[in-house]
Amino acid sequence: MNIHSREQGAWTSDDVIVVGGGLAGLFCALRLAPRRVSILATAPIGQGASSAWAQGGIAAAISPGDSIESHLADTIAAGAGTVDEAIARLMVSDAAERVHDLLEYGVPFDRDLAGELLMSREAAHSERRVVHVKGDMAGAAIMTALVDAVRKTPSIRLIEGYVGESITTGDGQVSGIVARPRGGGQPVHFPARAIVLATGGIGHLYAVTTNPPESEGAGVGMAARAGAVIGDPEFVQFHPTAIAVGRDPAPLATEALRGEGATLVNSDGTRFMPAIDPLAELAPRDVVARAIHNEIAAGRGAFLDCTEAIGAEFPEKFPTVYGYCRDAGIDPVREPIPVAPAEHFHMGGVLTDARGRSTLDGLWACGETTSTGAHGANRLASNSLLEAVVFSARAADDIRARYPDSEEMHPVPAEGAADDQGPDGAAVARLRQTMTRDVGVVRDRAGLVRALATIAELENGNRSIRFGNMLTTAKLIAAAALARTESRGGHERSDYPESADVWRHRTFITLDEAEGIAAEALPAETAVCD
Ligand code: SIN
């Protein structure tokens, strides 16, 4: 734990607090400099963040022959009918400048012998447009550069080892955040004029995920409890090719492998994607994830075969995936990799506008914890790091314009049980199993109602505010999934398998509305049978 101001003998923080030490949080804080800002993070900055695990890279239409229009068209096509075109246009248009910023921070994107940036191809992109580092190490390299930059920036104060629990409000606007030391203890109220939520995704609400354990949907839970509107919570992206070796979190086999020609086969050795989509292995992620889910459900299994397309070049081209495979006793140069879908990204989140503003005055958000509308119902590969840098910069610019002068603030011990030891392991495991089984790749009414009943039961016995945030986020996802009686992108209902024109729109939902959906569904069907 590291509270600079505390070590100096007095509690001080800044009037702008960024919550989260992943890509979006760090980029936002750096962009605010030299204006003062505090970063409050659960782990030392850069750790516990999905960004550091990203293998693909950042999509940006910067090669000759590529265009913003083409990147936009691919983003809209992948998004399955609900992309906010104006927001997506902002995202793809700002891409070149943000990649330039990362180069300035020293990110060593791969280049060819002539010094030009090398681009990889990923599913549903019509061009090679993903800048990457050493093949599959983009996230780690970007985070190393940004952590270094943050630690050298005197205007950024770090409050590490604190878990955000509740956003406080007064007179209709945000007044601060209550956070507790990660290991337990007395909560502290950090007053603030502006809070920026950059707490990442929701992976740890699911039993099978590619995200680090810190991705537990805290930002969505806190924002919803404070009254913010949540966008598109039902749209959850399952990455098709997590390596299925029973590890938690599940290691990822990047989509760039399929971009290089790797194929998907079942245990008979039959390639199954060409019969499902004309783009075969390069179909949008939701399509490939469902196809793999169905092969596994039918008992045929699914494997990523890289032996012909990549073969002996695997260790050098994809060192991270190669390491994961070797740790599991698999040699991807010679044998197919067993794969299965795993929760990977949340298209939904805190509803924000082009400036990163939420519906609560004084609350901004950026990165995966938001729902900007740029991804619609299904995110295009390597648009996630892009969204994080684009909208964190926009949020920083907006905050600086609104509050040009900074103020020191004085945190105080907050009311609240000092003996809140955090989530109970068995309850978390039950929630995760429920979400994977009933709110996973394929859903139906019976499973969603069962999930809402389990969430209600877990809420009744819960004494942990942190677990309460997890349950709130899970409830929003399950309730919105129950209400959306169609299939679209990352929301597949086996009882409503088609997309419906009346549902060709985003979801905007408050916690009260989610509770109304749950209350309406539960009385008749409350039986919980895990
Ligand atoms: C991958 O490398 O397959 C993941 C990239 C992403 O989630 O965009």
Coordinates of C-alpha atoms and ligand atoms in Angstrom, one line a residue:
M1 CA 0.0 0.0 0.0
N2 CA 1.3 3.4 -0.9
I3 CA -0.4 6.7 0.0
H4 CA 2.2 9.4 -0.6
S5 CA 0.5 12.0 1.4
R6 CA -0.1 9.6 4.3
E7 CA 3.5 8.8 4.4
Q8 CA 4.2 12.5 4.7
G9 CA 2.1 12.5 7.9
A10 CA -1.1 14.1 6.7
W11 CA -4.0 12.8 4.7
T12 CA -4.2 14.8 1.4
S13 CA -5.6 13.9 -2.0
D14 CA -6.7 15.9 -5.0
D15 CA -10.1 17.2 -6.1
V16 CA -10.0 15.0 -9.2
I17 CA -9.7 11.3 -8.4
V18 CA -9.2 8.6 -11.1
V19 CA -10.3 5.2 -9.8
G20 CA -8.3 2.5 -11.5
G21 CA -4.7 1.9 -12.4
G22 CA -5.2 0.3 -15.9
L23 CA -4.7 1.9 -19.3
A24 CA -7.7 4.2 -19.2
G25 CA -6.9 5.5 -15.7
L26 CA -3.2 6.1 -16.3
F27 CA -3.8 7.7 -19.7
C28 CA -6.4 10.0 -18.2
A29 CA -4.1 11.1 -15.3
L30 CA -1.2 11.7 -17.7
R31 CA -3.4 13.8 -20.0
L32 CA -4.5 15.9 -17.0
A33 CA -0.9 16.8 -16.1
P34 CA 0.3 19.2 -15.0
R35 CA -3.1 19.6 -13.4
R36 CA -3.0 17.7 -10.1
V37 CA -4.9 14.4 -9.9
S38 CA -4.9 11.4 -7.5
I39 CA -5.1 7.8 -8.8
L40 CA -6.8 5.4 -6.4
A41 CA -6.1 1.8 -7.3
T42 CA -6.7 -1.6 -5.8
A43 CA -3.3 -2.9 -6.7
P44 CA 0.0 -1.1 -7.6
I45 CA -0.7 0.7 -10.8
G46 CA -0.5 -1.4 -13.9
Q47 CA -1.1 -4.6 -11.9
G48 CA -4.5 -6.3 -11.8
A49 CA -5.5 -4.5 -15.0
S50 CA -6.7 -6.4 -18.1
S51 CA -4.9 -3.8 -20.3
A52 CA -1.5 -5.3 -19.3
W53 CA -2.8 -8.7 -20.5
A54 CA -4.0 -7.5 -23.9
Q55 CA -2.3 -9.5 -26.6
G56 CA -3.6 -8.0 -29.9
G57 CA -2.9 -4.3 -29.9
I58 CA -4.6 -1.1 -31.0
A59 CA -6.7 -0.8 -34.1
A60 CA -5.9 2.4 -36.1
A61 CA -6.4 3.1 -39.7
I62 CA -3.0 4.5 -40.4
S63 CA -1.6 2.3 -43.1
P64 CA -1.6 3.6 -46.7
G65 CA -4.7 2.1 -48.3
D66 CA -6.7 2.0 -45.1
S67 CA -9.2 4.7 -44.1
I68 CA -11.2 5.9 -41.1
E69 CA -14.4 5.1 -43.1
S70 CA -13.2 1.5 -43.5
H71 CA -12.4 1.1 -39.8
L72 CA -15.8 2.7 -38.9
A73 CA -17.6 0.4 -41.3
D74 CA -16.0 -2.7 -39.7
T75 CA -16.8 -1.4 -36.2
I76 CA -20.4 -0.9 -37.2
A77 CA -20.7 -4.2 -38.9
A78 CA -19.3 -6.1 -35.9
G79 CA -21.6 -4.1 -33.5
A80 CA -24.7 -6.0 -34.8
G81 CA -26.9 -3.0 -35.4
T82 CA -26.6 -0.9 -32.2
V83 CA -23.3 1.0 -32.6
D84 CA -23.6 4.8 -31.9
E85 CA -22.1 5.9 -35.2
A86 CA -21.1 9.4 -34.1
I87 CA -19.2 8.0 -31.1
A88 CA -17.6 5.3 -33.1
R89 CA -16.5 7.9 -35.7
L90 CA -14.9 9.9 -32.9
M91 CA -13.1 6.8 -31.7
V92 CA -11.6 5.8 -35.0
S93 CA -10.8 9.4 -36.0
D94 CA -8.8 10.0 -32.8
A95 CA -6.9 6.7 -33.2
A96 CA -3.9 8.0 -35.1
E97 CA -3.2 10.8 -32.6
R98 CA -3.5 8.5 -29.6
V99 CA -1.1 5.9 -31.2
H100 CA 1.2 8.9 -31.7
D101 CA 0.9 9.8 -28.0
L102 CA 1.8 6.2 -27.1
L103 CA 4.9 6.3 -29.3
E104 CA 5.9 9.5 -27.5
Y105 CA 5.6 7.7 -24.2
G106 CA 8.0 5.2 -25.6
V107 CA 5.8 2.2 -26.5
P108 CA 7.9 0.1 -28.9
F109 CA 5.3 -0.8 -31.5
D110 CA 6.7 -3.3 -34.0
R111 CA 8.2 -1.9 -37.2
D112 CA 9.5 -3.3 -40.5
L113 CA 13.0 -2.8 -41.8
A114 CA 12.1 0.5 -43.3
G115 CA 10.9 1.8 -39.9
E116 CA 7.1 1.7 -40.8
L117 CA 4.7 0.4 -38.2
L118 CA 3.8 -3.2 -38.8
M119 CA 0.1 -4.1 -38.8
S120 CA -1.6 -7.4 -37.9
R121 CA -5.0 -8.6 -39.0
E122 CA -7.7 -9.7 -36.6
A123 CA -11.2 -11.0 -37.1
A124 CA -13.8 -8.9 -38.8
H125 CA -11.3 -6.2 -39.9
S126 CA -11.1 -5.7 -43.6
E127 CA -7.5 -4.5 -43.4
R128 CA -4.4 -5.3 -41.4
R129 CA -4.7 -2.4 -39.0
V130 CA -3.6 -3.5 -35.5
V131 CA -0.4 -2.0 -34.2
H132 CA 1.3 -4.5 -31.9
V133 CA 4.5 -5.2 -29.8
K134 CA 6.6 -8.3 -30.2
G135 CA 3.7 -10.1 -31.7
D136 CA 1.4 -10.6 -28.8
M137 CA 2.8 -8.3 -26.0
A138 CA 1.1 -5.0 -26.7
G139 CA -0.7 -4.6 -23.4
A140 CA 2.3 -5.4 -21.3
A141 CA 4.5 -3.0 -23.3
I142 CA 2.0 -0.1 -23.2
M143 CA 1.5 -0.5 -19.5
T144 CA 5.2 -0.6 -18.8
A145 CA 5.7 2.7 -20.6
L146 CA 2.7 4.4 -19.0
V147 CA 3.5 3.2 -15.4
D148 CA 6.9 4.6 -15.9
A149 CA 5.5 7.9 -17.2
V150 CA 3.0 8.2 -14.3
R151 CA 5.7 7.4 -11.7
K152 CA 7.8 10.2 -13.1
T153 CA 4.9 12.8 -13.2
P154 CA 5.0 14.9 -10.1
S155 CA 1.4 16.1 -10.5
I156 CA 0.0 12.6 -10.1
R157 CA -0.5 11.3 -6.5
L158 CA -0.9 7.5 -6.1
I159 CA -3.2 6.0 -3.6
E160 CA -2.5 2.3 -4.1
G161 CA -4.0 -0.7 -2.3
Y162 CA -7.5 0.9 -1.8
V163 CA -10.7 -0.6 -3.1
G164 CA -13.4 1.9 -4.1
E165 CA -16.7 1.0 -2.4
S166 CA -19.2 3.9 -2.8
I167 CA -19.5 7.1 -4.7
T168 CA -20.8 9.9 -2.4
T169 CA -23.1 12.6 -3.6
G170 CA -24.6 15.9 -2.2
D171 CA -26.7 18.7 -3.7
G172 CA -27.2 16.6 -6.8
Q173 CA -23.5 16.0 -7.6
V174 CA -20.6 13.8 -6.8
S175 CA -18.8 14.7 -3.6
G176 CA -16.2 11.9 -3.3
I177 CA -15.6 8.2 -3.0
V178 CA -15.4 5.9 0.0
A179 CA -12.6 3.3 -0.3
R180 CA -11.2 0.7 2.0
P181 CA -7.7 -0.8 2.3
R182 CA -7.6 -3.9 0.2
G183 CA -6.9 -6.2 3.1
G184 CA -9.8 -4.8 5.2
G185 CA -9.9 -2.1 7.8
Q186 CA -11.5 1.3 8.3
P187 CA -13.0 2.9 5.2
V188 CA -11.8 6.4 4.2
H189 CA -13.9 9.1 2.5
F190 CA -11.8 10.8 -0.2
P191 CA -13.7 14.0 -1.1
A192 CA -13.5 15.1 -4.7
R193 CA -15.1 17.5 -7.2
A194 CA -14.6 15.0 -10.0
I195 CA -14.4 11.2 -9.9
V196 CA -13.3 9.3 -13.0
L197 CA -14.2 5.6 -12.9
A198 CA -11.7 3.5 -14.9
T199 CA -12.1 0.3 -13.0
G200 CA -12.1 -2.1 -16.0
G201 CA -14.4 -5.0 -16.8
I202 CA -16.6 -7.6 -15.1
G203 CA -14.7 -10.8 -15.9
H204 CA -14.5 -12.1 -12.3
L205 CA -18.3 -12.2 -12.1
Y206 CA -17.9 -15.2 -14.4
A207 CA -16.3 -18.6 -13.6
V208 CA -14.5 -18.7 -16.9
T209 CA -12.8 -15.4 -17.9
T210 CA -9.6 -14.0 -19.4
N211 CA -9.6 -11.1 -17.0
P212 CA -7.6 -10.6 -13.8
P213 CA -9.4 -11.1 -10.5
E214 CA -9.6 -7.4 -10.0
S215 CA -12.1 -7.1 -12.9
E216 CA -15.2 -7.5 -10.8
G217 CA -17.6 -4.9 -12.1
A218 CA -17.0 -2.5 -9.2
G219 CA -17.3 0.7 -11.3
V220 CA -20.7 -0.3 -12.7
G221 CA -22.0 -1.3 -9.3
M222 CA -20.8 1.9 -7.6
A223 CA -22.1 4.1 -10.3
A224 CA -25.5 2.4 -10.5
R225 CA -25.9 2.5 -6.7
A226 CA -25.2 6.3 -6.8
G227 CA -28.0 6.7 -9.4
A228 CA -26.1 6.7 -12.7
V229 CA -27.7 5.2 -15.8
I230 CA -26.0 2.0 -17.1
G231 CA -25.9 1.3 -20.8
D232 CA -26.2 -2.0 -22.6
P233 CA -25.3 -4.2 -19.6
E234 CA -26.6 -7.4 -21.3
F235 CA -23.9 -7.2 -24.0
V236 CA -21.0 -9.3 -22.7
Q237 CA -18.3 -10.5 -25.1
F238 CA -17.0 -14.0 -24.8
H239 CA -13.6 -14.5 -26.4
P240 CA -13.8 -17.6 -28.6
T241 CA -10.3 -18.9 -28.0
A242 CA -9.4 -19.0 -24.3
I243 CA -7.0 -21.9 -23.8
A244 CA -9.1 -24.6 -22.2
V245 CA -6.7 -26.0 -19.6
G246 CA -8.8 -25.4 -16.5
R247 CA -6.9 -22.3 -15.3
D248 CA -8.5 -19.3 -13.6
P249 CA -8.2 -16.8 -15.2
A250 CA -8.1 -18.6 -18.5
P251 CA -5.1 -17.8 -20.7
L252 CA -5.9 -16.3 -24.1
A253 CA -4.9 -17.4 -27.5
T254 CA -5.0 -14.1 -29.4
E255 CA -7.3 -13.6 -32.4
A256 CA -4.2 -12.6 -34.3
L257 CA -3.4 -16.3 -34.6
R258 CA -6.5 -16.7 -36.7
G259 CA -5.5 -13.5 -38.6
E260 CA -2.3 -15.4 -39.6
G261 CA -4.4 -18.3 -40.9
A262 CA -4.9 -20.7 -37.9
T263 CA -8.0 -22.8 -38.2
L264 CA -10.6 -24.1 -35.8
V265 CA -11.3 -27.8 -35.8
N266 CA -13.2 -30.2 -33.7
S267 CA -12.0 -33.5 -32.2
D268 CA -12.7 -35.3 -35.6
G269 CA -10.3 -32.8 -37.2
T270 CA -13.2 -31.2 -39.1
R271 CA -12.9 -27.4 -39.7
F272 CA -16.3 -26.1 -38.7
M273 CA -16.3 -22.4 -39.3
P274 CA -16.6 -22.3 -43.1
A275 CA -20.1 -23.9 -42.9
I276 CA -21.2 -21.2 -40.4
D277 CA -20.0 -17.9 -41.8
P278 CA -18.5 -16.8 -45.1
L279 CA -15.6 -15.2 -43.1
A280 CA -15.0 -18.5 -41.4
E281 CA -12.4 -18.1 -38.6
L282 CA -12.4 -14.4 -39.2
A283 CA -16.1 -13.9 -38.5
P284 CA -17.1 -11.5 -35.7
R285 CA -16.2 -12.7 -32.3
D286 CA -19.7 -13.5 -31.1
V287 CA -20.3 -15.7 -34.1
V288 CA -17.1 -17.7 -33.5
A289 CA -17.7 -17.9 -29.8
R290 CA -21.2 -19.4 -30.3
A291 CA -19.9 -21.9 -32.9
I292 CA -17.2 -23.1 -30.5
H293 CA -19.7 -23.2 -27.6
N294 CA -22.0 -25.4 -29.8
E295 CA -19.2 -27.8 -30.8
I296 CA -18.3 -28.2 -27.1
A297 CA -21.9 -28.7 -26.1
A298 CA -22.3 -31.3 -28.8
G299 CA -19.3 -33.2 -27.3
R300 CA -17.0 -32.6 -30.2
G301 CA -14.6 -30.2 -28.5
A302 CA -12.8 -27.3 -30.2
F303 CA -9.2 -26.8 -31.1
L304 CA -7.1 -24.0 -32.6
D305 CA -4.8 -25.5 -35.2
C306 CA -1.8 -23.3 -35.8
T307 CA 0.5 -26.0 -37.0
E308 CA 0.3 -25.2 -40.7
A309 CA -0.3 -21.5 -40.8
I310 CA 2.3 -20.5 -38.1
G311 CA 4.2 -23.7 -37.3
A312 CA 7.8 -23.2 -36.3
E313 CA 7.5 -19.4 -36.2
F314 CA 5.1 -19.7 -33.2
P315 CA 7.6 -19.1 -30.4
E316 CA 9.0 -16.0 -32.0
K317 CA 5.7 -14.5 -33.4
F318 CA 3.5 -15.3 -30.3
P319 CA 5.8 -15.6 -27.3
T320 CA 3.0 -15.1 -24.7
V321 CA 0.6 -17.7 -26.1
Y322 CA 3.6 -20.1 -26.7
G323 CA 4.5 -19.7 -23.0
Y324 CA 0.9 -20.4 -21.8
C325 CA 0.7 -23.5 -24.0
R326 CA 4.1 -24.9 -22.9
D327 CA 3.1 -24.3 -19.2
A328 CA 0.1 -26.5 -20.0
G329 CA 2.1 -29.2 -21.7
I330 CA 0.9 -28.3 -25.2
D331 CA 3.3 -27.7 -28.1
P332 CA 1.4 -25.4 -30.5
V333 CA 4.0 -25.9 -33.2
R334 CA 3.0 -29.5 -33.6
E335 CA -0.5 -29.9 -32.0
P336 CA -3.8 -28.1 -31.9
I337 CA -4.6 -26.0 -28.8
P338 CA -7.8 -26.9 -26.9
V339 CA -10.0 -23.8 -26.7
A340 CA -13.3 -22.6 -25.2
P341 CA -15.1 -19.3 -25.0
A342 CA -14.4 -17.2 -21.9
E343 CA -15.8 -13.9 -20.6
H344 CA -13.5 -11.3 -22.1
F345 CA -15.0 -7.8 -22.4
H346 CA -18.1 -5.9 -21.3
M347 CA -19.7 -3.7 -24.0
G348 CA -22.0 -2.4 -21.4
G349 CA -21.2 -0.2 -18.5
V350 CA -21.5 3.3 -17.1
L351 CA -23.3 5.3 -19.8
T352 CA -21.0 8.1 -21.0
D353 CA -21.0 10.8 -23.7
A354 CA -18.3 11.9 -26.1
R355 CA -16.6 13.8 -23.2
G356 CA -16.7 10.8 -20.9
R357 CA -19.4 12.3 -18.7
S358 CA -21.9 10.0 -17.0
T359 CA -25.4 10.9 -16.2
L360 CA -24.3 12.0 -12.7
D361 CA -22.8 15.5 -12.3
G362 CA -19.2 15.1 -11.4
L363 CA -18.8 11.5 -12.5
W364 CA -16.8 10.7 -15.5
A365 CA -15.8 7.2 -16.7
C366 CA -13.5 5.8 -19.3
G367 CA -12.3 2.4 -20.6
E368 CA -14.1 -0.9 -20.2
T369 CA -16.2 0.2 -17.3
T370 CA -18.1 2.5 -19.7
S371 CA -20.8 2.1 -22.3
T372 CA -19.9 4.7 -24.9
G373 CA -21.9 3.1 -27.6
A374 CA -18.8 2.7 -29.8
H375 CA -19.0 -1.1 -29.8
G376 CA -22.7 -1.7 -30.0
A377 CA -23.6 -5.3 -29.2
N378 CA -20.2 -6.8 -30.0
R379 CA -16.8 -5.2 -30.0
L380 CA -14.4 -5.4 -32.9
A381 CA -11.0 -6.8 -32.0
S382 CA -8.4 -4.4 -30.7
N383 CA -10.9 -1.5 -30.4
S384 CA -10.8 -1.9 -26.6
L385 CA -7.4 -0.3 -25.9
L386 CA -8.3 2.2 -28.6
E387 CA -11.6 3.2 -26.8
A388 CA -9.7 3.4 -23.5
V389 CA -7.1 5.9 -24.8
V390 CA -9.5 8.0 -26.9
F391 CA -12.2 8.5 -24.2
S392 CA -9.8 8.9 -21.3
A393 CA -8.1 11.7 -23.2
R394 CA -11.5 13.2 -23.9
A395 CA -12.6 12.9 -20.2
A396 CA -9.3 14.6 -19.1
D397 CA -9.8 17.5 -21.5
D398 CA -13.4 18.0 -20.3
I399 CA -12.4 17.9 -16.6
R400 CA -9.5 20.3 -17.2
A401 CA -11.9 22.7 -19.0
R402 CA -14.4 22.5 -16.2
Y403 CA -12.0 22.7 -13.3
P404 CA -8.8 24.4 -14.5
D405 CA -7.5 25.0 -10.9
S406 CA -6.8 22.1 -8.5
E407 CA -7.5 22.0 -4.8
E408 CA -6.1 19.8 -2.1
M409 CA -8.6 17.7 -0.3
H410 CA -8.6 16.1 3.1
P411 CA -9.7 12.5 3.4
V412 CA -11.4 11.5 6.6
P413 CA -12.3 8.1 8.1
A414 CA -15.7 7.1 6.8
E415 CA -18.6 5.6 8.6
G416 CA -18.9 2.0 7.9
A417 CA -18.1 -1.4 9.4
A418 CA -14.4 -1.7 10.0
D419 CA -14.9 -5.5 10.2
D420 CA -16.1 -5.8 6.5
Q421 CA -13.6 -8.4 5.5
G422 CA -14.7 -8.3 1.8
P423 CA -16.5 -10.9 -0.3
D424 CA -17.0 -14.4 1.1
G425 CA -15.1 -16.9 -1.2
A426 CA -18.0 -19.4 -1.3
A427 CA -20.5 -16.7 -2.2
V428 CA -18.3 -15.3 -5.0
A429 CA -17.8 -18.8 -6.4
R430 CA -21.6 -19.4 -6.4
L431 CA -22.1 -16.1 -8.2
R432 CA -19.5 -16.8 -10.8
Q433 CA -20.9 -20.3 -11.5
T434 CA -24.4 -18.9 -11.8
M435 CA -23.3 -16.2 -14.3
T436 CA -21.4 -18.6 -16.5
R437 CA -24.2 -21.1 -16.6
D438 CA -27.2 -18.8 -16.7
V439 CA -26.0 -15.5 -18.1
G440 CA -23.3 -16.9 -20.4
V441 CA -22.7 -17.4 -24.1
V442 CA -26.3 -18.7 -24.6
R443 CA -29.2 -17.6 -22.3
D444 CA -32.9 -18.3 -21.9
R445 CA -35.6 -17.1 -19.6
A446 CA -35.5 -19.9 -17.1
G447 CA -31.7 -19.5 -16.6
L448 CA -31.9 -15.7 -16.3
V449 CA -34.7 -15.9 -13.7
R450 CA -32.7 -18.5 -11.8
A451 CA -29.7 -16.2 -11.9
L452 CA -31.8 -13.2 -10.6
A453 CA -33.1 -15.5 -7.8
T454 CA -29.6 -16.6 -6.8
I455 CA -28.4 -12.9 -6.9
A456 CA -31.3 -12.0 -4.6
E457 CA -30.5 -14.8 -2.2
L458 CA -26.8 -13.8 -2.1
E459 CA -27.8 -10.2 -1.5
N460 CA -29.9 -11.3 1.6
G461 CA -26.9 -12.9 3.3
N462 CA -24.3 -10.3 2.2
R463 CA -22.4 -8.0 4.6
S464 CA -19.6 -6.9 2.2
I465 CA -20.0 -3.6 0.3
R466 CA -17.5 -4.8 -2.3
F467 CA -19.5 -8.0 -2.9
G468 CA -22.7 -5.8 -3.0
N469 CA -21.2 -3.9 -5.9
M470 CA -20.5 -7.2 -7.7
L471 CA -24.1 -8.4 -7.1
T472 CA -25.5 -5.1 -8.3
T473 CA -23.5 -5.4 -11.6
A474 CA -24.6 -9.0 -12.0
K475 CA -28.2 -8.0 -11.4
L476 CA -28.1 -5.3 -14.1
I477 CA -26.6 -7.7 -16.6
A478 CA -29.2 -10.5 -15.9
A479 CA -32.2 -8.1 -15.7
A480 CA -31.3 -6.4 -19.0
A481 CA -30.7 -9.8 -20.6
L482 CA -34.1 -11.0 -19.4
A483 CA -35.8 -7.9 -20.8
R484 CA -34.2 -8.2 -24.2
T485 CA -36.3 -10.8 -25.9
E486 CA -34.1 -11.3 -29.0
S487 CA -30.6 -12.3 -29.9
R488 CA -28.0 -9.8 -31.0
G489 CA -24.2 -9.6 -30.8
G490 CA -23.0 -10.7 -27.3
H491 CA -26.5 -11.5 -26.2
E492 CA -27.8 -14.8 -27.5
R493 CA -31.2 -16.1 -26.3
S494 CA -32.0 -19.7 -27.2
D495 CA -35.7 -18.9 -26.7
Y496 CA -35.5 -15.8 -28.9
P497 CA -32.8 -16.9 -31.5
E498 CA -33.5 -14.1 -34.0
S499 CA -32.7 -10.4 -33.9
A500 CA -35.8 -8.3 -33.8
D501 CA -36.1 -4.8 -35.4
V502 CA -38.0 -3.5 -32.3
W503 CA -34.9 -4.2 -30.3
R504 CA -32.5 -2.5 -32.7
H505 CA -31.5 0.0 -30.0
R506 CA -29.3 0.3 -27.0
T507 CA -30.4 -0.4 -23.4
F508 CA -30.3 2.5 -20.9
I509 CA -31.2 1.2 -17.4
T510 CA -31.1 2.3 -13.8
L511 CA -30.7 0.1 -10.8
D512 CA -34.3 0.7 -9.8
E513 CA -35.4 -0.4 -13.2
A514 CA -33.3 -3.6 -13.0
E515 CA -34.8 -4.3 -9.6
G516 CA -38.3 -3.8 -11.1
I517 CA -37.5 -6.4 -13.8
A518 CA -36.2 -8.8 -11.2
A519 CA -39.2 -8.3 -8.9
E520 CA -41.7 -8.9 -11.7
A521 CA -39.9 -12.1 -12.8
L522 CA -39.3 -13.6 -9.4
P523 CA -42.5 -14.1 -7.4
A524 CA -43.8 -16.8 -9.7
E525 CA -40.5 -18.5 -10.4
T526 CA -38.2 -18.2 -7.3
A527 CA -37.0 -21.7 -7.1
V528 CA -33.2 -21.7 -7.0
C529 CA -31.7 -25.0 -7.9
D530 CA -27.9 -24.8 -8.4
Ligands
SIN1 C1 -7.0 -10.8 -28.8 O1 -5.8 -10.6 -28.9 O2 -7.6 -11.7 -29.4 C2 -7.8 -9.9 -27.9 C3 -7.8 -8.6 -28.5 C4 -9.1 -7.8 -28.1 O3 -9.8 -8.2 -27.1 O4 -9.4 -6.9 -28.8

